[in-house]
Each structure stands twice: as C-alpha cells, then as structure tokens.
mmCIF file of C-alpha atoms in Angstrom:
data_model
loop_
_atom_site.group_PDB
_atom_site.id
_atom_site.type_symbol
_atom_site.label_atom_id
_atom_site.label_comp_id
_atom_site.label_asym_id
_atom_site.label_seq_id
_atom_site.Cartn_x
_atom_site.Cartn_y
_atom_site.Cartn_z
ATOM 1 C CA UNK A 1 -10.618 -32.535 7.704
ATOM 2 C CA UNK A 2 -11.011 -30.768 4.080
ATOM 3 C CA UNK A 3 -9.006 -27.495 3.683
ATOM 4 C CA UNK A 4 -7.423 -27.443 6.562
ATOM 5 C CA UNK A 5 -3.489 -26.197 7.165
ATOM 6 C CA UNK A 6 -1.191 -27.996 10.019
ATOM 7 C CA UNK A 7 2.545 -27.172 11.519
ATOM 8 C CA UNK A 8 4.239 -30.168 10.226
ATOM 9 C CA UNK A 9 7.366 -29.504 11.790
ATOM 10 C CA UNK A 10 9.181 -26.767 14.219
ATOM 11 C CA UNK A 11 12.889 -25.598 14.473
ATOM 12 C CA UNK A 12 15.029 -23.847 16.854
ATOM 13 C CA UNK A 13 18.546 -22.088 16.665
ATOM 14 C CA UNK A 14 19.981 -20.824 20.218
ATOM 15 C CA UNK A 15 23.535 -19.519 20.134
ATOM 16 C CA UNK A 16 25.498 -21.044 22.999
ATOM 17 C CA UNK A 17 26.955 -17.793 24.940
ATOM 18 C CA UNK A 18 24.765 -16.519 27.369
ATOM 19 C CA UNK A 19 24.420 -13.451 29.806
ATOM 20 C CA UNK A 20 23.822 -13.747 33.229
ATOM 21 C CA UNK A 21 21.407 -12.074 35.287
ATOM 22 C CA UNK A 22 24.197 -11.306 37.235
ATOM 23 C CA UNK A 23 26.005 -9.979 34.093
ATOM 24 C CA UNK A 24 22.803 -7.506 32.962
ATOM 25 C CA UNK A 25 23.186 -6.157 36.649
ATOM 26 C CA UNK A 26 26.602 -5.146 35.758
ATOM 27 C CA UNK A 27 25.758 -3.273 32.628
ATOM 28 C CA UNK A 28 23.449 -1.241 34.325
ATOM 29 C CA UNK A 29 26.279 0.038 36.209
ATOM 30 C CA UNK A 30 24.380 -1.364 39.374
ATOM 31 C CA UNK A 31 20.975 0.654 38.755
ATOM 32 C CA UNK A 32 19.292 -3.169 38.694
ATOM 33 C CA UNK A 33 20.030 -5.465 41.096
ATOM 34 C CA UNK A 34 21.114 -9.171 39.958
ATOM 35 C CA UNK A 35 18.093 -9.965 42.320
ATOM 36 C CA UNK A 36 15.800 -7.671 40.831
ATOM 37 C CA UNK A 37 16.888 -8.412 36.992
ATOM 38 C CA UNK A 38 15.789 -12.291 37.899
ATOM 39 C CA UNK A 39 12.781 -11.496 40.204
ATOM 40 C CA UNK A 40 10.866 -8.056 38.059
ATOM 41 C CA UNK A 41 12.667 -8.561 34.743
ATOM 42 C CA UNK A 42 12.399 -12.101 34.786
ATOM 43 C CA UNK A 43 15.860 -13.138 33.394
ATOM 44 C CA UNK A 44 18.064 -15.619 35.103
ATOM 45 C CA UNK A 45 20.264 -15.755 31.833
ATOM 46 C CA UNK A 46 19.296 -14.876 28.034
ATOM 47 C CA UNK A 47 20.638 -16.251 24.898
ATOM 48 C CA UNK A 48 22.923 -13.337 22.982
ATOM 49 C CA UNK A 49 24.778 -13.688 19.918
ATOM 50 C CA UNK A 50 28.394 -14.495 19.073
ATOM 51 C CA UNK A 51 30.043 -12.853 15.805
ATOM 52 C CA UNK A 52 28.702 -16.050 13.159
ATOM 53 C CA UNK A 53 25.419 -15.620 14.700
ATOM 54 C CA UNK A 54 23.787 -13.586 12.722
ATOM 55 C CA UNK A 55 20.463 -13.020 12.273
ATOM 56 C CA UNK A 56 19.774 -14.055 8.846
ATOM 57 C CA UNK A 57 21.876 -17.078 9.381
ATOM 58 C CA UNK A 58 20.242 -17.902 12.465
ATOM 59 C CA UNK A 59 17.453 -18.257 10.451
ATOM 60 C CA UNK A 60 18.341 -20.619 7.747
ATOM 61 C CA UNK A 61 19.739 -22.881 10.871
ATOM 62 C CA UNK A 62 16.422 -23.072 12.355
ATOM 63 C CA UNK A 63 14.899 -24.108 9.278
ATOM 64 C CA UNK A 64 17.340 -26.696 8.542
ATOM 65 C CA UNK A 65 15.889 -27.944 11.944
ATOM 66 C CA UNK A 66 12.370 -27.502 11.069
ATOM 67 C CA UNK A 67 12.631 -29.394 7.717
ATOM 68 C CA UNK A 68 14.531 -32.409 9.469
ATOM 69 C CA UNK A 69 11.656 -32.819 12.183
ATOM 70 C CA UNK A 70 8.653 -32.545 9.233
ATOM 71 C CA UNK A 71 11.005 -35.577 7.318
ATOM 72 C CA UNK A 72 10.637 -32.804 4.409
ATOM 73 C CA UNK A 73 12.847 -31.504 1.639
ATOM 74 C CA UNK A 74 13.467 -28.005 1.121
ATOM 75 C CA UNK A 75 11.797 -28.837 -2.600
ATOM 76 C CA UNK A 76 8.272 -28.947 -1.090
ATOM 77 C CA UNK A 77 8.343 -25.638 -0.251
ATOM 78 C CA UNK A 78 6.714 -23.407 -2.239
ATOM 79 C CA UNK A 79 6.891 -19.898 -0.309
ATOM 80 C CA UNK A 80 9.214 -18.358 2.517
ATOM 81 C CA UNK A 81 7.534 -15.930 4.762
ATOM 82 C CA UNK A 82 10.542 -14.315 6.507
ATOM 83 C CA UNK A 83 10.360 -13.264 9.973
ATOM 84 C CA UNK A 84 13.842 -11.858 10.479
ATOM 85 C CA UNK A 85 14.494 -8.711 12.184
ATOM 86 C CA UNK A 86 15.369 -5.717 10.184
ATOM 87 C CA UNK A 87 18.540 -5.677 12.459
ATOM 88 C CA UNK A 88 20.652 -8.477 10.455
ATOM 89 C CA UNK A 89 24.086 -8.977 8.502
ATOM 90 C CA UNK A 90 23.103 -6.519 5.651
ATOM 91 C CA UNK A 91 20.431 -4.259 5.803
ATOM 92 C CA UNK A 92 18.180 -4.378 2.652
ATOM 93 C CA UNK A 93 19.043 -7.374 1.647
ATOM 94 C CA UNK A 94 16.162 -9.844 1.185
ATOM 95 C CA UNK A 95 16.182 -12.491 3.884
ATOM 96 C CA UNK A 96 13.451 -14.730 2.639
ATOM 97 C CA UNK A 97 15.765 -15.218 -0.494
ATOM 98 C CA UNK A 98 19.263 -15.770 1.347
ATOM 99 C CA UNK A 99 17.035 -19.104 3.024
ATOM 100 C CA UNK A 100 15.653 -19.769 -0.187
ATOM 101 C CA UNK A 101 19.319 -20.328 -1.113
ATOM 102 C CA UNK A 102 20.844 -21.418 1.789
ATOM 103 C CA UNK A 103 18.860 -24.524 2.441
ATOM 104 C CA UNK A 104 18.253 -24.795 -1.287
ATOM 105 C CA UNK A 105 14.015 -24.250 -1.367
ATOM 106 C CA UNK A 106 14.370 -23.845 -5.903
ATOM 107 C CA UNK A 107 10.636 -24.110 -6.323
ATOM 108 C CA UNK A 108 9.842 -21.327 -3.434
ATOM 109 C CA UNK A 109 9.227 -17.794 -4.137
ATOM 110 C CA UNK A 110 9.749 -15.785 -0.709
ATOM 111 C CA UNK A 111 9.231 -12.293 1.150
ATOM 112 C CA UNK A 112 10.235 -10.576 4.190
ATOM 113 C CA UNK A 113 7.446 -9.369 6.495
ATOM 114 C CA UNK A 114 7.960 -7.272 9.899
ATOM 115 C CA UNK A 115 5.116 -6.866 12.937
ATOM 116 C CA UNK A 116 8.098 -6.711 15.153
ATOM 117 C CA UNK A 117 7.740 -9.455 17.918
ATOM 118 C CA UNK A 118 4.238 -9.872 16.522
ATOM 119 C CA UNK A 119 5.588 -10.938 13.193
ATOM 120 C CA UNK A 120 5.749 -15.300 14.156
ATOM 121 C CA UNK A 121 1.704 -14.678 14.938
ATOM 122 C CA UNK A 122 0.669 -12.581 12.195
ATOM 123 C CA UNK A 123 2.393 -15.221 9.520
ATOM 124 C CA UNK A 124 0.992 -17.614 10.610
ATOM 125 C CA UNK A 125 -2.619 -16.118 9.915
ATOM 126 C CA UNK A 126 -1.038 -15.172 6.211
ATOM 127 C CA UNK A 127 0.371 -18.405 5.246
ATOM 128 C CA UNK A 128 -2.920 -20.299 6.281
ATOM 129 C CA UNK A 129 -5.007 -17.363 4.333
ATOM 130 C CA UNK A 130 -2.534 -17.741 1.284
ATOM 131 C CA UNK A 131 -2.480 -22.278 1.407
ATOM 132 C CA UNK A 132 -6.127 -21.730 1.449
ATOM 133 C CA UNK A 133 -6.450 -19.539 -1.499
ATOM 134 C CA UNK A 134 -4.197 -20.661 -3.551
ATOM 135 C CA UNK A 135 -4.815 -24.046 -5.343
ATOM 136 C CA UNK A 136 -1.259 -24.491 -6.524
ATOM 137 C CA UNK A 137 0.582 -23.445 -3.242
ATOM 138 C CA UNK A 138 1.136 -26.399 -0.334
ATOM 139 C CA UNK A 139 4.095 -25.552 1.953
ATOM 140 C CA UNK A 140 4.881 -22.814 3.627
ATOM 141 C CA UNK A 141 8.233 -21.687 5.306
ATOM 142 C CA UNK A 142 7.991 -19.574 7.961
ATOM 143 C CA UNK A 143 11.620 -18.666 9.681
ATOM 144 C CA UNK A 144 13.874 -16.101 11.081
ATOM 145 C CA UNK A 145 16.375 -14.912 12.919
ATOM 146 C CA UNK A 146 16.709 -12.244 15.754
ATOM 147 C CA UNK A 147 19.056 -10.462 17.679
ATOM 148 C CA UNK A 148 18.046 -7.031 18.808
ATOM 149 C CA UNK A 149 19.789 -7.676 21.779
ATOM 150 C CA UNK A 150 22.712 -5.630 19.956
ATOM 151 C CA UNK A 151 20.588 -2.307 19.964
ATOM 152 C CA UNK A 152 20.223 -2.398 23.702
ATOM 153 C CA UNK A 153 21.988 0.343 25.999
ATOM 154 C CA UNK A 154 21.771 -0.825 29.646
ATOM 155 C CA UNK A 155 22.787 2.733 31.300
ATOM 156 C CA UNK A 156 19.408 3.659 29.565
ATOM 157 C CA UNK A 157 16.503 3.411 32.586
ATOM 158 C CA UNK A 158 13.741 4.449 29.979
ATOM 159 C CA UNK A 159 14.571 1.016 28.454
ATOM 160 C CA UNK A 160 14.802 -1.293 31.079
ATOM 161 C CA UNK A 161 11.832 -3.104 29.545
ATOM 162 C CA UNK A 162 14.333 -4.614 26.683
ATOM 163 C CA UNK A 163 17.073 -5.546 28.902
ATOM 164 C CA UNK A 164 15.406 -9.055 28.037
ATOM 165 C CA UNK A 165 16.164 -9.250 24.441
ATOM 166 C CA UNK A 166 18.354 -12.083 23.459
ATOM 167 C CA UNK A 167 19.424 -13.853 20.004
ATOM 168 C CA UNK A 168 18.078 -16.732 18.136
ATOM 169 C CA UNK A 169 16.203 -18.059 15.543
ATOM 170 C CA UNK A 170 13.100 -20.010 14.469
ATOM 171 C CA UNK A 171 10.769 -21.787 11.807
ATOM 172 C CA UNK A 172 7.553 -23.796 11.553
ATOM 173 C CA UNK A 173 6.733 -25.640 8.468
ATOM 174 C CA UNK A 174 2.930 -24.977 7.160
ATOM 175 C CA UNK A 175 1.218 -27.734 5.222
ATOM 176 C CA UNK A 176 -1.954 -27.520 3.471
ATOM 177 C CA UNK A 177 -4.358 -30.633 4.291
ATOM 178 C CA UNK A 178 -1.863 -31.970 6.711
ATOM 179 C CA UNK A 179 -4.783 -33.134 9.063
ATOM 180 C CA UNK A 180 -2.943 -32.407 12.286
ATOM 181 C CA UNK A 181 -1.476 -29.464 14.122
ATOM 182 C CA UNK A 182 -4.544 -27.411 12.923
ATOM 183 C CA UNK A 183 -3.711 -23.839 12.854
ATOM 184 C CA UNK A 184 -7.511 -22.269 13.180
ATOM 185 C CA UNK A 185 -8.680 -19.016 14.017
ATOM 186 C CA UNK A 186 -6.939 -15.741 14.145
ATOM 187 C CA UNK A 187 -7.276 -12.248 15.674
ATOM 188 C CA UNK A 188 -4.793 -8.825 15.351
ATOM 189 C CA UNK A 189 -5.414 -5.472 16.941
ATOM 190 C CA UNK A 190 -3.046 -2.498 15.729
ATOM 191 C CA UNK A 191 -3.121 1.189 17.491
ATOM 192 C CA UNK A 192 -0.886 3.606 15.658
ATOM 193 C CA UNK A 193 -1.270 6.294 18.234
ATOM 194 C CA UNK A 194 1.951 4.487 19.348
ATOM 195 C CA UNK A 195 3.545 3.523 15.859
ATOM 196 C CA UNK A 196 6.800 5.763 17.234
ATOM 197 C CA UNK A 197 6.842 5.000 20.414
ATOM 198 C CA UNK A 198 10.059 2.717 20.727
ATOM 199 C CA UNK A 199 12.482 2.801 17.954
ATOM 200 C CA UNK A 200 15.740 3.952 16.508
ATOM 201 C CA UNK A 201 15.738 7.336 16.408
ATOM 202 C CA UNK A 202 19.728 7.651 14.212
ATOM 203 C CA UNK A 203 20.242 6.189 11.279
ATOM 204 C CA UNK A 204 17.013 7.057 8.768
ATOM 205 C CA UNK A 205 16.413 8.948 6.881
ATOM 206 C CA UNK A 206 15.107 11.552 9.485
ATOM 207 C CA UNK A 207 17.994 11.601 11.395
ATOM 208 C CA UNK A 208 21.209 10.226 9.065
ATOM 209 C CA UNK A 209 23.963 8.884 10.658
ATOM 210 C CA UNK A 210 27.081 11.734 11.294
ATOM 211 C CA UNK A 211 30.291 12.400 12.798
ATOM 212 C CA UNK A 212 28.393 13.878 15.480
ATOM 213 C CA UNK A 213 25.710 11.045 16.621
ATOM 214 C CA UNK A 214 27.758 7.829 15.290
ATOM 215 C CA UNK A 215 27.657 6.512 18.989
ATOM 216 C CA UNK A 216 23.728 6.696 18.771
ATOM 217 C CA UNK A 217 23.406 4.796 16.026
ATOM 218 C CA UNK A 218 21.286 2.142 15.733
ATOM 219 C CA UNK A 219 20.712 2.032 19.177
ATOM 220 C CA UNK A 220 17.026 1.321 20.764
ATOM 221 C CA UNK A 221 15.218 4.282 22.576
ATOM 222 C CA UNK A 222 12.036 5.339 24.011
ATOM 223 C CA UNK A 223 10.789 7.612 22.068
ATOM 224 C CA UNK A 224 7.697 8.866 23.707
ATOM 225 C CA UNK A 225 7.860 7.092 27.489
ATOM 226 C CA UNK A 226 4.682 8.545 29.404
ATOM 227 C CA UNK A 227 2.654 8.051 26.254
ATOM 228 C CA UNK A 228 3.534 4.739 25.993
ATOM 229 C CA UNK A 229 3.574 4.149 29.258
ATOM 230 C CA UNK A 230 -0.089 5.084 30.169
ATOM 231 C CA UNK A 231 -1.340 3.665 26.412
ATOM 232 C CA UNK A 232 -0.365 0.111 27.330
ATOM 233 C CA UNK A 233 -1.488 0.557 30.535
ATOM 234 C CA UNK A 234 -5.153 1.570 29.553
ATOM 235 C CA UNK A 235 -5.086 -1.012 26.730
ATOM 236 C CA UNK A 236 -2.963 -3.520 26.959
ATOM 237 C CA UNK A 237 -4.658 -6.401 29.018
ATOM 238 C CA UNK A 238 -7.921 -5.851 27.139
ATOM 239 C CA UNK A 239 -6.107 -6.073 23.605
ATOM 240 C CA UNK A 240 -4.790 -9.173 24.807
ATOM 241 C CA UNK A 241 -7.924 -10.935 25.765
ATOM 242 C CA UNK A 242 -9.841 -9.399 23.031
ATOM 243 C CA UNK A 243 -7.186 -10.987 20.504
ATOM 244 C CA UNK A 244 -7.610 -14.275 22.067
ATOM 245 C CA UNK A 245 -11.800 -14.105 22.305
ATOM 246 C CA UNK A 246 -11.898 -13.602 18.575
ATOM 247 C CA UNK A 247 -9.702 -16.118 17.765
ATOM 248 C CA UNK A 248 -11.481 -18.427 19.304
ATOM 249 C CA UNK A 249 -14.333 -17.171 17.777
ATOM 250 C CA UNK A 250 -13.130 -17.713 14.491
ATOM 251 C CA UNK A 251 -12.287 -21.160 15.747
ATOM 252 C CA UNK A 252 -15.452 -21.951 16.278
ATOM 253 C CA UNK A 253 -14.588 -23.144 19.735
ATOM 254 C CA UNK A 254 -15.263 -22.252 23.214
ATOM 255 C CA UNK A 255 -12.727 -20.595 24.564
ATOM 256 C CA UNK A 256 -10.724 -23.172 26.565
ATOM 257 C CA UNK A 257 -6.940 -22.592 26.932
ATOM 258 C CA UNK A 258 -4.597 -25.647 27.262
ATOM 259 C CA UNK A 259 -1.188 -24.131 26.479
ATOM 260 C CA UNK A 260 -0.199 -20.602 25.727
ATOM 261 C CA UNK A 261 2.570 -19.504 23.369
ATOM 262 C CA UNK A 262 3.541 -16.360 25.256
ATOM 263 C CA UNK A 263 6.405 -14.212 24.662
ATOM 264 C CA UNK A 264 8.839 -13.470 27.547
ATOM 265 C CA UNK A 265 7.521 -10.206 29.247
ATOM 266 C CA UNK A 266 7.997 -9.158 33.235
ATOM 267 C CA UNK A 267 7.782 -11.750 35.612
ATOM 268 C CA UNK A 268 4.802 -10.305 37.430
ATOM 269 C CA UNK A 269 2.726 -9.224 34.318
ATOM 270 C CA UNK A 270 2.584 -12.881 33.186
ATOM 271 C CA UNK A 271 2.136 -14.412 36.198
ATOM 272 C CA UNK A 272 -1.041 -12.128 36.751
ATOM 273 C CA UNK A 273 -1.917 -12.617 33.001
ATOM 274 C CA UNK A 274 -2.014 -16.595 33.266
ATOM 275 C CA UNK A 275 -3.926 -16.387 36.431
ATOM 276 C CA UNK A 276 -6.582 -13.548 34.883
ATOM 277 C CA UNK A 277 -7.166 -16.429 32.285
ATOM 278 C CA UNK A 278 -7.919 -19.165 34.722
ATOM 279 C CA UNK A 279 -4.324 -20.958 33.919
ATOM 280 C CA UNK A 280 -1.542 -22.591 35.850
ATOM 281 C CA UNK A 281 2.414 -22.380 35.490
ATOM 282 C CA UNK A 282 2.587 -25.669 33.955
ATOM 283 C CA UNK A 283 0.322 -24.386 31.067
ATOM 284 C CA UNK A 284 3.249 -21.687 29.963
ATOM 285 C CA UNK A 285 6.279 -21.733 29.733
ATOM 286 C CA UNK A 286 8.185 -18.934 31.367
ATOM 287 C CA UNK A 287 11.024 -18.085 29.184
ATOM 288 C CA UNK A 288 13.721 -17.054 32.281
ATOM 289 C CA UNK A 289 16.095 -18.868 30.576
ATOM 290 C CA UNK A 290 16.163 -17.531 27.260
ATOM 291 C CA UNK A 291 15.300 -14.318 27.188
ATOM 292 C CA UNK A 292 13.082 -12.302 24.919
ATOM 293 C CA UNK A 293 13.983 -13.102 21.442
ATOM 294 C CA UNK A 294 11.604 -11.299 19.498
ATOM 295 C CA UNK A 295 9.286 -12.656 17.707
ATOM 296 C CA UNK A 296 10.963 -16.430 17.944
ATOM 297 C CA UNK A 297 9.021 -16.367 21.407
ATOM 298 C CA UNK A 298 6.225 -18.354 20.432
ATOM 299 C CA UNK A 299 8.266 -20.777 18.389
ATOM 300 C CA UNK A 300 10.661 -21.572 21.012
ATOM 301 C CA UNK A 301 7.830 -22.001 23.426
ATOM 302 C CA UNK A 302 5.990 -24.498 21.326
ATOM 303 C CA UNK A 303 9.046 -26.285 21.043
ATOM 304 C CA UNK A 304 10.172 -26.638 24.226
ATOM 305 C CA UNK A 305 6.679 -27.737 25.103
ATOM 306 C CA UNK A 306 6.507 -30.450 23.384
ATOM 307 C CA UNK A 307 9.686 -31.230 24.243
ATOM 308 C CA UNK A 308 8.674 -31.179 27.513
ATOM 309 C CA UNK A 309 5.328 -32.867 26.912
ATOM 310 C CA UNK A 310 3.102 -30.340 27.745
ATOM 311 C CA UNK A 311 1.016 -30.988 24.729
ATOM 312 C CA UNK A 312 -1.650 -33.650 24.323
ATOM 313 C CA UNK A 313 -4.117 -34.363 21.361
ATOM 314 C CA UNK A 314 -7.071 -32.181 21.253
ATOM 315 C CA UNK A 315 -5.648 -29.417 23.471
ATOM 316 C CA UNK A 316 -5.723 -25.956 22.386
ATOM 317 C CA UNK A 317 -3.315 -23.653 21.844
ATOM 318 C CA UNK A 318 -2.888 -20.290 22.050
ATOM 319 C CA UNK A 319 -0.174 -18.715 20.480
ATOM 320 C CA UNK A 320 -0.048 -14.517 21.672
ATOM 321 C CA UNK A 321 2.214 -11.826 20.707
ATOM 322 C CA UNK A 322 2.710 -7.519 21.206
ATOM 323 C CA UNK A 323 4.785 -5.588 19.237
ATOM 324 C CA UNK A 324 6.193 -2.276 19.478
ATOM 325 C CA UNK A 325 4.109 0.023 17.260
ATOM 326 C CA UNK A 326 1.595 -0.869 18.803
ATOM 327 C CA UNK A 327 0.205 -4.979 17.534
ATOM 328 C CA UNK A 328 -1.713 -7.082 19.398
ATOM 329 C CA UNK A 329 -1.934 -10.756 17.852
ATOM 330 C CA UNK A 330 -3.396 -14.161 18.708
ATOM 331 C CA UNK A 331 -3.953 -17.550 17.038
ATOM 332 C CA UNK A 332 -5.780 -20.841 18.181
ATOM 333 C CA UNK A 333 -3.760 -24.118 17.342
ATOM 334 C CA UNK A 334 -5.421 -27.659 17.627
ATOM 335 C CA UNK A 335 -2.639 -29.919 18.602
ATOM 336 C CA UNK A 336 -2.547 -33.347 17.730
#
C-alpha cells in the first residue's frame, strides 16, 4: 500500500431551480418535443443557476462539502487544481485562488486548468502524478464550478446536443498514502483536427465584441457541424474504449468494470455504450435528473453512487469523460 494516492472525501453543490423537460421544449419554440427532450436528449429536468450561483462560488461550496466528508481542514491542503469553467463571475480572474481564500486553504498554492468536460478526469491523473513526485506535497484540492448552461441558445438546431447543460459544482479531496479509494491508472486521447469545432465564436480576440454582434456574445455555436459530426462518429466509440483499455492497463488489472463515472450524454448513446461494455443500468448512473454539468459529471456520479450504495470494496471504477476540442479521458478507481 506504499505510494499510493486515495479520494478521501467528495462534495457536491446543486442550485435548487430547475428546468423542466417540458420547459427546454418551450425554448425551442416547439422544434423538440417535451417527449423527445426526455426520451433522445435524455433530460427530465436539469439543474440551472440562479443569480448567487455562480460558478466560482459554486465551487468553493462544493469544497466546503468535500472537506466536511474527509473530517479535514482546509490547512492540509497543499495545492488547488481548479476545474471551473472559463464561463464564471469574472473572467481572468484566478479561480483556484478565490477557493484558496474562500475556504481559507493558507498553506496551498493553486492553478486553474481547462480540458472542458474532460477537465474532473484529466486532474485527477495530475494531482496523483504531482502527490507522487513531490515529497513535500500530501493533499490535493480538486473543485469547481460550472454553468455553461448560460451560453446555450435553444432556437439554435446545430446545438441541440447542449440543450443538456446545467449548473453546479464539485470537489474530491486527493490524499497521498491514504490506503483507500485508490486512484490507479490513467489514459487521455486528444485530436485537434476538431480543437474549433464547438465554441464561442464573439468575444476574442478574433472576433471582439461590437455594437453590431453584442447579442452573439458569448453565446455557444457549432462551429464546423458536418466535420464534427462525421469525426465523432468515426472515432468516438473507439477513443472511448481505447481510453478505458489503457487505463486499465496501467492499472495493472484486467479490465473488469463495476461502476462507471459517465457524463450525461444522449439517452440512446449510453444505453448502447453500457451494453457494448458488457454492463447493466444499475452499474451507471443516468444523469436525467441533473443534466450535463460539465465536467462535475463524474463527481456528481460518484457521489450519488455511493449515496446510493452502488459501491462495494474492491470494485472498480471507471471514471470517463469527452470534451469539446476534441479529449478523450479515462481513469480506474479502486473503491474501498
């Protein structure tokens, strides 16, 4: 059990105001069906955010909640990886710090890192590389907040694939030698043929904000549909199970899946993705009642599982992730 790194302890933030699948039906000015928003999009309500919820707040909430289940003070830690979404109360402002100082973390240093709703996976892999390296480093924040949901224009059919996105926030303490939890092996796949594919296309530096395009700003778009489109469609599947393979690999395990960490995607795509990997409903949790929230996802779903005692000691987990740009990320957990 030497030089090994464990979650210690999880938080979650939901905001209480929800929208109904009924609700996303009328935004689309009747182009999706309440039916067909709960049935293909898979949402029968999503969180979304209230004016205090924002997303770097959300954030320090969570991890108020993840340092109360570990029975840890915010002195042990010694680094904050933020996960926030660049989308947050005040852009360029550093949102590892505002935690630092919100929950009052004086011996952590902390940075912001963004994989989009890969960002929870890929952290995870880069605070167990840096606890393992670093002799004088044994805690690790990770937390954020998220609430894209604000970017999303529902008359827009090229985007119906984000009419999921919701609000929240989440954290997961890392320990070093905790002896439990294990977080093992890791696996990412990137293809930038698709690094502008979905985006915000006002309000860089390529395309400043104006008199003229103020309504368009900082609103999501697909930027390059067809090419996304038949990308994932060629790639997608194979990235997935090719992140997970590895991981295990790096595990030193046989691949054996007892609960996956998935983030919320189509109804249909993850019913056919749990049954391509030999699993049942009752080893996911579909996330119909929360919405996409980014890269939270894999939080919330751990949490709720073992809220809901889906997890046993010795079972393997699989926490998976995709982000727009294009990331494909996986990590093997031994629970208990």
């Amino acid at each position: 059990m030497k030089n090994n790194v464990g979650i210690a302890g999880l938080g979650v933030y939901l905001p209480s105001k929800t929208m109904s699948a009924k609700e996303i039906s009328l935004a689309t000015k009747g182009v999706w069906s309440e039916e067909a928003v709960i049935e293909k999009l898979g949402v029968i309500e999503k969180r979304i955010p209230d004016a205090t919820d924002g997303a770097q707040q959300m954030g320090v909430w969570a991890s108020t909640e993840a340092l109360k289940d570990a029975n840890m003070s915010a002195e042990e830690i010694d680094c904050v990886l933020c996960i926030t979404e660049e989308w947050k109360e005040y852009p360029l402002t550093t949102s590892a710090n505002y935690i630092i100082k919100e929950i009052g973390a004086t011996n952590a240093w902390g940075i912001d890192i963004q994989n989009r709703c890969c960002t929870c996976v890929t952290a995870v892999k880069i605070a167990k590389d840096m606890l393992l390296s670093d002799n004088n480093m044994n805690t690790i924040l990770i937390a954020g907040g998220y609430r894209n949901c604000d970017l999303v224009d529902y008359e827009n059919k090229e985007l119906s694939m984000m009419f999921d996105l919701g609000a929240g926030g989440g954290a997961m303490l890392l320990k070093k030698n905790l002896g439990k939890n294990l977080v093992l092996g890791s696996h990412i796949i990137s293809d930038g043929s698709l690094a502008r594919s979905v985006g915000v296309e006002v309000g860089g530096t390529a395309n400043l904000v104006n008199s003229n395009n103020l309504a368009e700003h900082f609103v999501l778009s697909v930027m390059e549909p067809e090419i996304m489109k038949d990308r994932l469609k060629e790639v997608s599947a194979d990235n997935w199970n090719k992140c997970i393979d590895k991981a295990f690999e790096e595990s030193n395990l046989q691949k054996k899946i007892d609960y996956l960490s998935i983030l919320h995607f189509k109804r249909s795509a993850h019913n056919a993705f749990l049954k391509s990997n030999g699993l049942n409903e009752d080893q996911s949790i579909y996330l119909e009642n929360y919405g996409h929230i980014g890269q939270i996802d894999q939080i919330l779903s751990l949490y709720l599982a073992r809220e809901q005692d889906k997890l046993k000691a010795g079972d393997n987990i699989v926490m998976l992730a995709a982000g727009i740009g294009y990331t494909w990320a996986a990590n093997v957990i031994k629970w208990g």
